[in-house]
Amino acid sequence: MATDYDAPRKTEDDSESIEALKERVPDKLSGNVDVEDADNPSGFELPGADLSDVELDVVVLPPQADEFTCVSCFLVKHRSQIDHQSKLGPICVECAA
Ligand SMILES: [Zn+2]
């Protein structure tokens, strides 16, 4: 019985089934990810809270008296680097060039 099962094996059938599996794998993986996202909506709220903290940290940084924050490149530079004051704030010489 064992030898009879091994005999009808065809290499052409194996290659065809492998190609079919390769085409189906990406669809199955993406489908599983979507299902997991729907099942765990709370898991995505925690990173969002952390992002708001990061934004606050950036705003808290106060420029020194002899420094300014360019509203174009958002870099803190020395007052000597101010090219002009725009409606939004100071523009550094590099951005004004
Ligand atoms: Zn600038």
PDB file of N, CA, C and O in Angstrom, residues 3-77:
ATOM      1  N   THR A   3       3.974   1.705  -1.077  1.00  0.00           N
ATOM      2  CA  THR A   3       4.645   1.950  -2.354  1.00  0.00           C
ATOM      3  C   THR A   3       3.640   2.405  -3.404  1.00  0.00           C
ATOM      4  O   THR A   3       3.941   3.226  -4.261  1.00  0.00           O
ATOM      5  N   ASP A   4       2.428   1.901  -3.344  1.00  0.00           N
ATOM      6  CA  ASP A   4       1.401   2.280  -4.321  1.00  0.00           C
ATOM      7  C   ASP A   4       1.050   3.768  -4.179  1.00  0.00           C
ATOM      8  O   ASP A   4       0.815   4.477  -5.133  1.00  0.00           O
ATOM      9  N   TYR A   5       1.073   4.288  -2.961  1.00  0.00           N
ATOM     10  CA  TYR A   5       0.755   5.697  -2.722  1.00  0.00           C
ATOM     11  C   TYR A   5       1.861   6.604  -3.259  1.00  0.00           C
ATOM     12  O   TYR A   5       1.606   7.694  -3.749  1.00  0.00           O
ATOM     13  N   ASP A   6       3.118   6.099  -3.173  1.00  0.00           N
ATOM     14  CA  ASP A   6       4.254   6.919  -3.591  1.00  0.00           C
ATOM     15  C   ASP A   6       4.373   6.978  -5.113  1.00  0.00           C
ATOM     16  O   ASP A   6       4.870   7.940  -5.646  1.00  0.00           O
ATOM     17  N   ALA A   7       3.887   5.967  -5.816  1.00  0.00           N
ATOM     18  CA  ALA A   7       4.091   5.844  -7.260  1.00  0.00           C
ATOM     19  C   ALA A   7       3.430   6.960  -8.078  1.00  0.00           C
ATOM     20  O   ALA A   7       4.083   7.572  -8.912  1.00  0.00           O
ATOM     21  N   PRO A   8       2.161   7.304  -7.868  1.00  0.00           N
ATOM     22  CA  PRO A   8       1.477   8.261  -8.761  1.00  0.00           C
ATOM     23  C   PRO A   8       1.904   9.718  -8.552  1.00  0.00           C
ATOM     24  O   PRO A   8       1.325  10.607  -9.140  1.00  0.00           O
ATOM     25  N   ARG A   9       2.910   9.958  -7.724  1.00  0.00           N
ATOM     26  CA  ARG A   9       3.350  11.334  -7.468  1.00  0.00           C
ATOM     27  C   ARG A   9       3.840  12.007  -8.742  1.00  0.00           C
ATOM     28  O   ARG A   9       4.658  11.487  -9.459  1.00  0.00           O
ATOM     29  N   LYS A  10       3.389  13.189  -9.054  1.00  0.00           N
ATOM     30  CA  LYS A  10       3.828  13.923 -10.244  1.00  0.00           C
ATOM     31  C   LYS A  10       4.462  15.256  -9.809  1.00  0.00           C
ATOM     32  O   LYS A  10       3.884  16.003  -9.021  1.00  0.00           O
ATOM     33  N   THR A  11       5.640  15.541 -10.359  1.00  0.00           N
ATOM     34  CA  THR A  11       6.325  16.789  -9.994  1.00  0.00           C
ATOM     35  C   THR A  11       5.556  17.996 -10.523  1.00  0.00           C
ATOM     36  O   THR A  11       5.563  19.067  -9.929  1.00  0.00           O
ATOM     37  N   GLU A  12       4.881  17.844 -11.653  1.00  0.00           N
ATOM     38  CA  GLU A  12       4.128  18.974 -12.217  1.00  0.00           C
ATOM     39  C   GLU A  12       3.015  19.414 -11.272  1.00  0.00           C
ATOM     40  O   GLU A  12       2.793  20.597 -11.054  1.00  0.00           O
ATOM     41  N   ASP A  13       2.318  18.458 -10.656  1.00  0.00           N
ATOM     42  CA  ASP A  13       1.243  18.800  -9.730  1.00  0.00           C
ATOM     43  C   ASP A  13       1.800  19.548  -8.514  1.00  0.00           C
ATOM     44  O   ASP A  13       1.210  20.499  -8.023  1.00  0.00           O
ATOM     45  N   ASP A  14       2.999  19.114  -8.035  1.00  0.00           N
ATOM     46  CA  ASP A  14       3.576  19.764  -6.855  1.00  0.00           C
ATOM     47  C   ASP A  14       3.885  21.232  -7.152  1.00  0.00           C
ATOM     48  O   ASP A  14       3.556  22.118  -6.374  1.00  0.00           O
ATOM     49  N   SER A  15       4.510  21.501  -8.301  1.00  0.00           N
ATOM     50  CA  SER A  15       4.884  22.877  -8.614  1.00  0.00           C
ATOM     51  C   SER A  15       3.642  23.752  -8.774  1.00  0.00           C
ATOM     52  O   SER A  15       3.600  24.890  -8.339  1.00  0.00           O
ATOM     53  N   GLU A  16       2.597  23.202  -9.354  1.00  0.00           N
ATOM     54  CA  GLU A  16       1.378  23.993  -9.536  1.00  0.00           C
ATOM     55  C   GLU A  16       0.757  24.357  -8.197  1.00  0.00           C
ATOM     56  O   GLU A  16       0.352  25.488  -7.970  1.00  0.00           O
ATOM     57  N   SER A  17       0.724  23.397  -7.276  1.00  0.00           N
ATOM     58  CA  SER A  17       0.108  23.673  -5.978  1.00  0.00           C
ATOM     59  C   SER A  17       0.940  24.694  -5.203  1.00  0.00           C
ATOM     60  O   SER A  17       0.405  25.563  -4.524  1.00  0.00           O
ATOM     61  N   ILE A  18       2.276  24.638  -5.333  1.00  0.00           N
ATOM     62  CA  ILE A  18       3.140  25.600  -4.637  1.00  0.00           C
ATOM     63  C   ILE A  18       2.889  27.015  -5.162  1.00  0.00           C
ATOM     64  O   ILE A  18       2.759  27.957  -4.398  1.00  0.00           O
ATOM     65  N   GLU A  19       2.761  27.153  -6.476  1.00  0.00           N
ATOM     66  CA  GLU A  19       2.490  28.483  -7.040  1.00  0.00           C
ATOM     67  C   GLU A  19       1.146  29.006  -6.550  1.00  0.00           C
ATOM     68  O   GLU A  19       0.994  30.178  -6.224  1.00  0.00           O
ATOM     69  N   ALA A  20       0.156  28.127  -6.476  1.00  0.00           N
ATOM     70  CA  ALA A  20      -1.165  28.548  -6.003  1.00  0.00           C
ATOM     71  C   ALA A  20      -1.070  29.015  -4.551  1.00  0.00           C
ATOM     72  O   ALA A  20      -1.666  30.014  -4.172  1.00  0.00           O
ATOM     73  N   LEU A  21      -0.290  28.310  -3.724  1.00  0.00           N
ATOM     74  CA  LEU A  21      -0.139  28.699  -2.317  1.00  0.00           C
ATOM     75  C   LEU A  21       0.536  30.054  -2.215  1.00  0.00           C
ATOM     76  O   LEU A  21       0.121  30.909  -1.426  1.00  0.00           O
ATOM     77  N   LYS A  22       1.589  30.292  -3.004  1.00  0.00           N
ATOM     78  CA  LYS A  22       2.298  31.573  -2.935  1.00  0.00           C
ATOM     79  C   LYS A  22       1.353  32.739  -3.242  1.00  0.00           C
ATOM     80  O   LYS A  22       1.430  33.795  -2.638  1.00  0.00           O
ATOM     81  N   GLU A  23       0.452  32.527  -4.211  1.00  0.00           N
ATOM     82  CA  GLU A  23      -0.479  33.608  -4.556  1.00  0.00           C
ATOM     83  C   GLU A  23      -1.500  33.835  -3.453  1.00  0.00           C
ATOM     84  O   GLU A  23      -1.967  34.941  -3.246  1.00  0.00           O
ATOM     85  N   ARG A  24      -1.842  32.784  -2.728  1.00  0.00           N
ATOM     86  CA  ARG A  24      -2.900  32.924  -1.719  1.00  0.00           C
ATOM     87  C   ARG A  24      -2.360  33.448  -0.391  1.00  0.00           C
ATOM     88  O   ARG A  24      -3.072  34.064   0.374  1.00  0.00           O
ATOM     89  N   VAL A  25      -1.080  33.216  -0.085  1.00  0.00           N
ATOM     90  CA  VAL A  25      -0.537  33.580   1.235  1.00  0.00           C
ATOM     91  C   VAL A  25      -0.707  35.070   1.558  1.00  0.00           C
ATOM     92  O   VAL A  25      -1.185  35.411   2.618  1.00  0.00           O
ATOM     93  N   PRO A  26      -0.336  35.997   0.645  1.00  0.00           N
ATOM     94  CA  PRO A  26      -0.488  37.426   0.985  1.00  0.00           C
ATOM     95  C   PRO A  26      -1.922  37.796   1.333  1.00  0.00           C
ATOM     96  O   PRO A  26      -2.167  38.543   2.257  1.00  0.00           O
ATOM     97  N   ASP A  27      -2.910  37.248   0.596  1.00  0.00           N
ATOM     98  CA  ASP A  27      -4.305  37.579   0.869  1.00  0.00           C
ATOM     99  C   ASP A  27      -4.700  37.094   2.261  1.00  0.00           C
ATOM    100  O   ASP A  27      -5.349  37.807   3.010  1.00  0.00           O
ATOM    101  N   LYS A  28      -4.277  35.886   2.603  1.00  0.00           N
ATOM    102  CA  LYS A  28      -4.645  35.353   3.923  1.00  0.00           C
ATOM    103  C   LYS A  28      -4.014  36.186   5.030  1.00  0.00           C
ATOM    104  O   LYS A  28      -4.635  36.502   6.031  1.00  0.00           O
ATOM    105  N   LEU A  29      -2.736  36.584   4.877  1.00  0.00           N
ATOM    106  CA  LEU A  29      -2.057  37.359   5.913  1.00  0.00           C
ATOM    107  C   LEU A  29      -2.740  38.703   6.115  1.00  0.00           C
ATOM    108  O   LEU A  29      -3.045  39.106   7.233  1.00  0.00           O
ATOM    109  N   SER A  30      -3.013  39.420   5.036  1.00  0.00           N
ATOM    110  CA  SER A  30      -3.637  40.737   5.174  1.00  0.00           C
ATOM    111  C   SER A  30      -5.026  40.601   5.780  1.00  0.00           C
ATOM    112  O   SER A  30      -5.449  41.426   6.572  1.00  0.00           O
ATOM    113  N   GLY A  31      -5.737  39.539   5.409  1.00  0.00           N
ATOM    114  CA  GLY A  31      -7.074  39.338   5.963  1.00  0.00           C
ATOM    115  C   GLY A  31      -7.013  39.129   7.469  1.00  0.00           C
ATOM    116  O   GLY A  31      -7.790  39.698   8.217  1.00  0.00           O
ATOM    117  N   ASN A  32      -6.015  38.353   7.944  1.00  0.00           N
ATOM    118  CA  ASN A  32      -5.890  38.109   9.382  1.00  0.00           C
ATOM    119  C   ASN A  32      -5.581  39.401  10.124  1.00  0.00           C
ATOM    120  O   ASN A  32      -6.092  39.650  11.202  1.00  0.00           O
ATOM    121  N   VAL A  33      -4.731  40.246   9.556  1.00  0.00           N
ATOM    122  CA  VAL A  33      -4.363  41.495  10.228  1.00  0.00           C
ATOM    123  C   VAL A  33      -5.589  42.384  10.401  1.00  0.00           C
ATOM    124  O   VAL A  33      -5.802  42.979  11.435  1.00  0.00           O
ATOM    125  N   ASP A  34      -6.418  42.454   9.364  1.00  0.00           N
ATOM    126  CA  ASP A  34      -7.610  43.295   9.454  1.00  0.00           C
ATOM    127  C   ASP A  34      -8.524  42.802  10.569  1.00  0.00           C
ATOM    128  O   ASP A  34      -9.057  43.584  11.340  1.00  0.00           O
ATOM    129  N   VAL A  35      -8.681  41.476  10.663  1.00  0.00           N
ATOM    130  CA  VAL A  35      -9.560  40.922  11.694  1.00  0.00           C
ATOM    131  C   VAL A  35      -9.011  41.252  13.076  1.00  0.00           C
ATOM    132  O   VAL A  35      -9.742  41.645  13.980  1.00  0.00           O
ATOM    133  N   GLU A  36      -7.679  41.144  13.255  1.00  0.00           N
ATOM    134  CA  GLU A  36      -7.098  41.426  14.572  1.00  0.00           C
ATOM    135  C   GLU A  36      -7.271  42.895  14.933  1.00  0.00           C
ATOM    136  O   GLU A  36      -7.511  43.249  16.068  1.00  0.00           O
ATOM    137  N   ASP A  37      -7.153  43.784  13.943  1.00  0.00           N
ATOM    138  CA  ASP A  37      -7.338  45.210  14.222  1.00  0.00           C
ATOM    139  C   ASP A  37      -8.734  45.476  14.752  1.00  0.00           C
ATOM    140  O   ASP A  37      -8.932  46.238  15.683  1.00  0.00           O
ATOM    141  N   ALA A  38      -9.737  44.842  14.138  1.00  0.00           N
ATOM    142  CA  ALA A  38     -11.120  45.079  14.549  1.00  0.00           C
ATOM    143  C   ALA A  38     -11.370  44.511  15.944  1.00  0.00           C
ATOM    144  O   ALA A  38     -12.151  45.052  16.712  1.00  0.00           O
ATOM    145  N   ASP A  39     -10.676  43.407  16.270  1.00  0.00           N
ATOM    146  CA  ASP A  39     -10.901  42.786  17.578  1.00  0.00           C
ATOM    147  C   ASP A  39     -10.219  43.555  18.702  1.00  0.00           C
ATOM    148  O   ASP A  39     -10.627  43.475  19.848  1.00  0.00           O
ATOM    149  N   ASN A  40      -9.144  44.302  18.415  1.00  0.00           N
ATOM    150  CA  ASN A  40      -8.412  45.005  19.470  1.00  0.00           C
ATOM    151  C   ASN A  40      -8.325  46.503  19.194  1.00  0.00           C
ATOM    152  O   ASN A  40      -7.248  47.046  18.984  1.00  0.00           O
ATOM    153  N   PRO A  41      -9.446  47.218  19.189  1.00  0.00           N
ATOM    154  CA  PRO A  41      -9.387  48.663  18.928  1.00  0.00           C
ATOM    155  C   PRO A  41      -8.737  49.423  20.079  1.00  0.00           C
ATOM    156  O   PRO A  41      -8.144  50.470  19.888  1.00  0.00           O
ATOM    157  N   SER A  42      -8.839  48.884  21.288  1.00  0.00           N
ATOM    158  CA  SER A  42      -8.276  49.591  22.447  1.00  0.00           C
ATOM    159  C   SER A  42      -6.754  49.613  22.386  1.00  0.00           C
ATOM    160  O   SER A  42      -6.126  50.508  22.937  1.00  0.00           O
ATOM    161  N   GLY A  43      -6.132  48.643  21.716  1.00  0.00           N
ATOM    162  CA  GLY A  43      -4.674  48.578  21.658  1.00  0.00           C
ATOM    163  C   GLY A  43      -4.072  49.758  20.912  1.00  0.00           C
ATOM    164  O   GLY A  43      -2.899  50.062  21.067  1.00  0.00           O
ATOM    165  N   PHE A  44      -4.875  50.472  20.094  1.00  0.00           N
ATOM    166  CA  PHE A  44      -4.341  51.578  19.318  1.00  0.00           C
ATOM    167  C   PHE A  44      -4.548  52.926  20.014  1.00  0.00           C
ATOM    168  O   PHE A  44      -4.095  53.934  19.558  1.00  0.00           O
ATOM    169  N   GLU A  45      -5.275  52.947  21.113  1.00  0.00           N
ATOM    170  CA  GLU A  45      -5.525  54.213  21.787  1.00  0.00           C
ATOM    171  C   GLU A  45      -4.337  54.615  22.661  1.00  0.00           C
ATOM    172  O   GLU A  45      -4.070  55.784  22.847  1.00  0.00           O
ATOM    173  N   LEU A  46      -3.612  53.630  23.212  1.00  0.00           N
ATOM    174  CA  LEU A  46      -2.481  53.940  24.087  1.00  0.00           C
ATOM    175  C   LEU A  46      -1.373  54.685  23.342  1.00  0.00           C
ATOM    176  O   LEU A  46      -0.900  55.710  23.839  1.00  0.00           O
ATOM    177  N   PRO A  47      -0.939  54.245  22.161  1.00  0.00           N
ATOM    178  CA  PRO A  47       0.109  55.000  21.428  1.00  0.00           C
ATOM    179  C   PRO A  47      -0.325  56.425  21.145  1.00  0.00           C
ATOM    180  O   PRO A  47       0.466  57.345  21.177  1.00  0.00           O
ATOM    181  N   GLY A  48      -1.618  56.660  20.878  1.00  0.00           N
ATOM    182  CA  GLY A  48      -2.109  58.004  20.597  1.00  0.00           C
ATOM    183  C   GLY A  48      -1.908  58.915  21.801  1.00  0.00           C
ATOM    184  O   GLY A  48      -1.512  60.070  21.667  1.00  0.00           O
ATOM    185  N   ALA A  49      -2.147  58.394  23.017  1.00  0.00           N
ATOM    186  CA  ALA A  49      -1.957  59.198  24.224  1.00  0.00           C
ATOM    187  C   ALA A  49      -0.484  59.562  24.384  1.00  0.00           C
ATOM    188  O   ALA A  49      -0.150  60.671  24.776  1.00  0.00           O
ATOM    189  N   ASP A  50       0.401  58.618  24.064  1.00  0.00           N
ATOM    190  CA  ASP A  50       1.833  58.901  24.177  1.00  0.00           C
ATOM    191  C   ASP A  50       2.243  60.006  23.202  1.00  0.00           C
ATOM    192  O   ASP A  50       3.052  60.855  23.524  1.00  0.00           O
ATOM    193  N   LEU A  51       1.657  60.022  22.017  1.00  0.00           N
ATOM    194  CA  LEU A  51       2.022  61.031  21.025  1.00  0.00           C
ATOM    195  C   LEU A  51       1.698  62.431  21.532  1.00  0.00           C
ATOM    196  O   LEU A  51       2.457  63.362  21.335  1.00  0.00           O
ATOM    197  N   SER A  52       0.569  62.607  22.222  1.00  0.00           N
ATOM    198  CA  SER A  52       0.207  63.935  22.725  1.00  0.00           C
ATOM    199  C   SER A  52       1.250  64.397  23.740  1.00  0.00           C
ATOM    200  O   SER A  52       1.585  65.574  23.801  1.00  0.00           O
ATOM    201  N   ASP A  53       1.766  63.472  24.539  1.00  0.00           N
ATOM    202  CA  ASP A  53       2.815  63.846  25.502  1.00  0.00           C
ATOM    203  C   ASP A  53       4.058  64.337  24.769  1.00  0.00           C
ATOM    204  O   ASP A  53       4.687  65.305  25.172  1.00  0.00           O
ATOM    205  N   VAL A  54       4.438  63.665  23.684  1.00  0.00           N
ATOM    206  CA  VAL A  54       5.617  64.066  22.926  1.00  0.00           C
ATOM    207  C   VAL A  54       5.449  65.468  22.375  1.00  0.00           C
ATOM    208  O   VAL A  54       6.345  66.295  22.426  1.00  0.00           O
ATOM    209  N   GLU A  55       4.260  65.776  21.871  1.00  0.00           N
ATOM    210  CA  GLU A  55       4.013  67.102  21.314  1.00  0.00           C
ATOM    211  C   GLU A  55       4.151  68.162  22.402  1.00  0.00           C
ATOM    212  O   GLU A  55       4.707  69.224  22.179  1.00  0.00           O
ATOM    213  N   LEU A  56       3.646  67.882  23.619  1.00  0.00           N
ATOM    214  CA  LEU A  56       3.756  68.835  24.719  1.00  0.00           C
ATOM    215  C   LEU A  56       5.221  69.089  25.049  1.00  0.00           C
ATOM    216  O   LEU A  56       5.625  70.214  25.298  1.00  0.00           O
ATOM    217  N   ASP A  57       6.037  68.031  25.043  1.00  0.00           N
ATOM    218  CA  ASP A  57       7.457  68.191  25.353  1.00  0.00           C
ATOM    219  C   ASP A  57       8.109  69.166  24.382  1.00  0.00           C
ATOM    220  O   ASP A  57       8.886  70.015  24.770  1.00  0.00           O
ATOM    221  N   VAL A  58       7.752  69.078  23.120  1.00  0.00           N
ATOM    222  CA  VAL A  58       8.365  69.960  22.116  1.00  0.00           C
ATOM    223  C   VAL A  58       7.970  71.402  22.373  1.00  0.00           C
ATOM    224  O   VAL A  58       8.779  72.306  22.317  1.00  0.00           O
ATOM    225  N   VAL A  59       6.679  71.639  22.694  1.00  0.00           N
ATOM    226  CA  VAL A  59       6.195  73.003  22.901  1.00  0.00           C
ATOM    227  C   VAL A  59       6.814  73.601  24.154  1.00  0.00           C
ATOM    228  O   VAL A  59       7.103  74.782  24.201  1.00  0.00           O
ATOM    229  N   VAL A  60       7.021  72.757  25.174  1.00  0.00           N
ATOM    230  CA  VAL A  60       7.535  73.252  26.455  1.00  0.00           C
ATOM    231  C   VAL A  60       8.921  73.860  26.300  1.00  0.00           C
ATOM    232  O   VAL A  60       9.277  74.780  27.015  1.00  0.00           O
ATOM    233  N   LEU A  61       9.712  73.363  25.334  1.00  0.00           N
ATOM    234  CA  LEU A  61      11.064  73.885  25.145  1.00  0.00           C
ATOM    235  C   LEU A  61      11.034  75.392  24.885  1.00  0.00           C
ATOM    236  O   LEU A  61      10.574  75.832  23.830  1.00  0.00           O
ATOM    237  N   PRO A  62      11.463  76.223  25.832  1.00  0.00           N
ATOM    238  CA  PRO A  62      11.443  77.666  25.621  1.00  0.00           C
ATOM    239  C   PRO A  62      12.757  78.171  25.040  1.00  0.00           C
ATOM    240  O   PRO A  62      13.832  77.867  25.558  1.00  0.00           O
ATOM    241  N   PRO A  63      12.699  78.946  23.979  1.00  0.00           N
ATOM    242  CA  PRO A  63      13.937  79.513  23.440  1.00  0.00           C
ATOM    243  C   PRO A  63      14.542  80.494  24.428  1.00  0.00           C
ATOM    244  O   PRO A  63      13.825  81.209  25.122  1.00  0.00           O
ATOM    245  N   GLN A  64      15.853  80.548  24.511  1.00  0.00           N
ATOM    246  CA  GLN A  64      16.519  81.454  25.429  1.00  0.00           C
ATOM    247  C   GLN A  64      16.331  82.903  24.973  1.00  0.00           C
ATOM    248  O   GLN A  64      15.873  83.167  23.852  1.00  0.00           O
ATOM    249  N   ALA A  65      16.675  83.856  25.824  1.00  0.00           N
ATOM    250  CA  ALA A  65      16.454  85.270  25.519  1.00  0.00           C
ATOM    251  C   ALA A  65      17.208  85.679  24.257  1.00  0.00           C
ATOM    252  O   ALA A  65      16.729  86.522  23.499  1.00  0.00           O
ATOM    253  N   ASP A  66      18.371  85.073  24.035  1.00  0.00           N
ATOM    254  CA  ASP A  66      19.152  85.446  22.853  1.00  0.00           C
ATOM    255  C   ASP A  66      18.949  84.447  21.718  1.00  0.00           C
ATOM    256  O   ASP A  66      19.732  84.402  20.787  1.00  0.00           O
ATOM    257  N   GLU A  67      17.872  83.661  21.826  1.00  0.00           N
ATOM    258  CA  GLU A  67      17.597  82.685  20.774  1.00  0.00           C
ATOM    259  C   GLU A  67      16.173  82.855  20.252  1.00  0.00           C
ATOM    260  O   GLU A  67      15.334  83.491  20.885  1.00  0.00           O
ATOM    261  N   PHE A  68      15.884  82.261  19.106  1.00  0.00           N
ATOM    262  CA  PHE A  68      14.532  82.280  18.554  1.00  0.00           C
ATOM    263  C   PHE A  68      14.295  80.976  17.810  1.00  0.00           C
ATOM    264  O   PHE A  68      15.244  80.291  17.438  1.00  0.00           O
ATOM    265  N   THR A  69      13.021  80.646  17.615  1.00  0.00           N
ATOM    266  CA  THR A  69      12.664  79.450  16.859  1.00  0.00           C
ATOM    267  C   THR A  69      12.148  79.869  15.494  1.00  0.00           C
ATOM    268  O   THR A  69      11.124  80.548  15.389  1.00  0.00           O
ATOM    269  N   CYS A  70      12.863  79.491  14.446  1.00  0.00           N
ATOM    270  CA  CYS A  70      12.452  79.817  13.084  1.00  0.00           C
ATOM    271  C   CYS A  70      11.132  79.121  12.770  1.00  0.00           C
ATOM    272  O   CYS A  70      10.990  77.926  13.015  1.00  0.00           O
ATOM    273  N   VAL A  71      10.136  79.860  12.267  1.00  0.00           N
ATOM    274  CA  VAL A  71       8.830  79.277  11.984  1.00  0.00           C
ATOM    275  C   VAL A  71       8.844  78.507  10.671  1.00  0.00           C
ATOM    276  O   VAL A  71       7.852  77.888  10.304  1.00  0.00           O
ATOM    277  N   SER A  72       9.956  78.554   9.934  1.00  0.00           N
ATOM    278  CA  SER A  72      10.038  77.840   8.668  1.00  0.00           C
ATOM    279  C   SER A  72      10.710  76.489   8.845  1.00  0.00           C
ATOM    280  O   SER A  72      10.195  75.480   8.416  1.00  0.00           O
ATOM    281  N   CYS A  73      11.899  76.462   9.491  1.00  0.00           N
ATOM    282  CA  CYS A  73      12.618  75.201   9.694  1.00  0.00           C
ATOM    283  C   CYS A  73      12.473  74.700  11.118  1.00  0.00           C
ATOM    284  O   CYS A  73      12.915  73.608  11.432  1.00  0.00           O
ATOM    285  N   PHE A  74      11.862  75.498  12.023  1.00  0.00           N
ATOM    286  CA  PHE A  74      11.583  75.102  13.405  1.00  0.00           C
ATOM    287  C   PHE A  74      12.852  74.790  14.185  1.00  0.00           C
ATOM    288  O   PHE A  74      12.838  74.027  15.137  1.00  0.00           O
ATOM    289  N   LEU A  75      13.980  75.365  13.781  1.00  0.00           N
ATOM    290  CA  LEU A  75      15.221  75.195  14.524  1.00  0.00           C
ATOM    291  C   LEU A  75      15.428  76.396  15.444  1.00  0.00           C
ATOM    292  O   LEU A  75      15.064  77.522  15.099  1.00  0.00           O
ATOM    293  N   VAL A  76      15.975  76.129  16.643  1.00  0.00           N
ATOM    294  CA  VAL A  76      16.295  77.214  17.559  1.00  0.00           C
ATOM    295  C   VAL A  76      17.647  77.796  17.174  1.00  0.00           C
ATOM    296  O   VAL A  76      18.640  77.080  17.101  1.00  0.00           O
ATOM    297  N   LYS A  77      17.674  79.089  16.892  1.00  0.00           N
ATOM    298  CA  LYS A  77      18.917  79.717  16.424  1.00  0.00           C
ATOM    299  C   LYS A  77      19.185  80.985  17.218  1.00  0.00           C
ATOM    300  O   LYS A  77      18.311  81.520  17.904  1.00  0.00           O
TER     301      LYS A  77
END
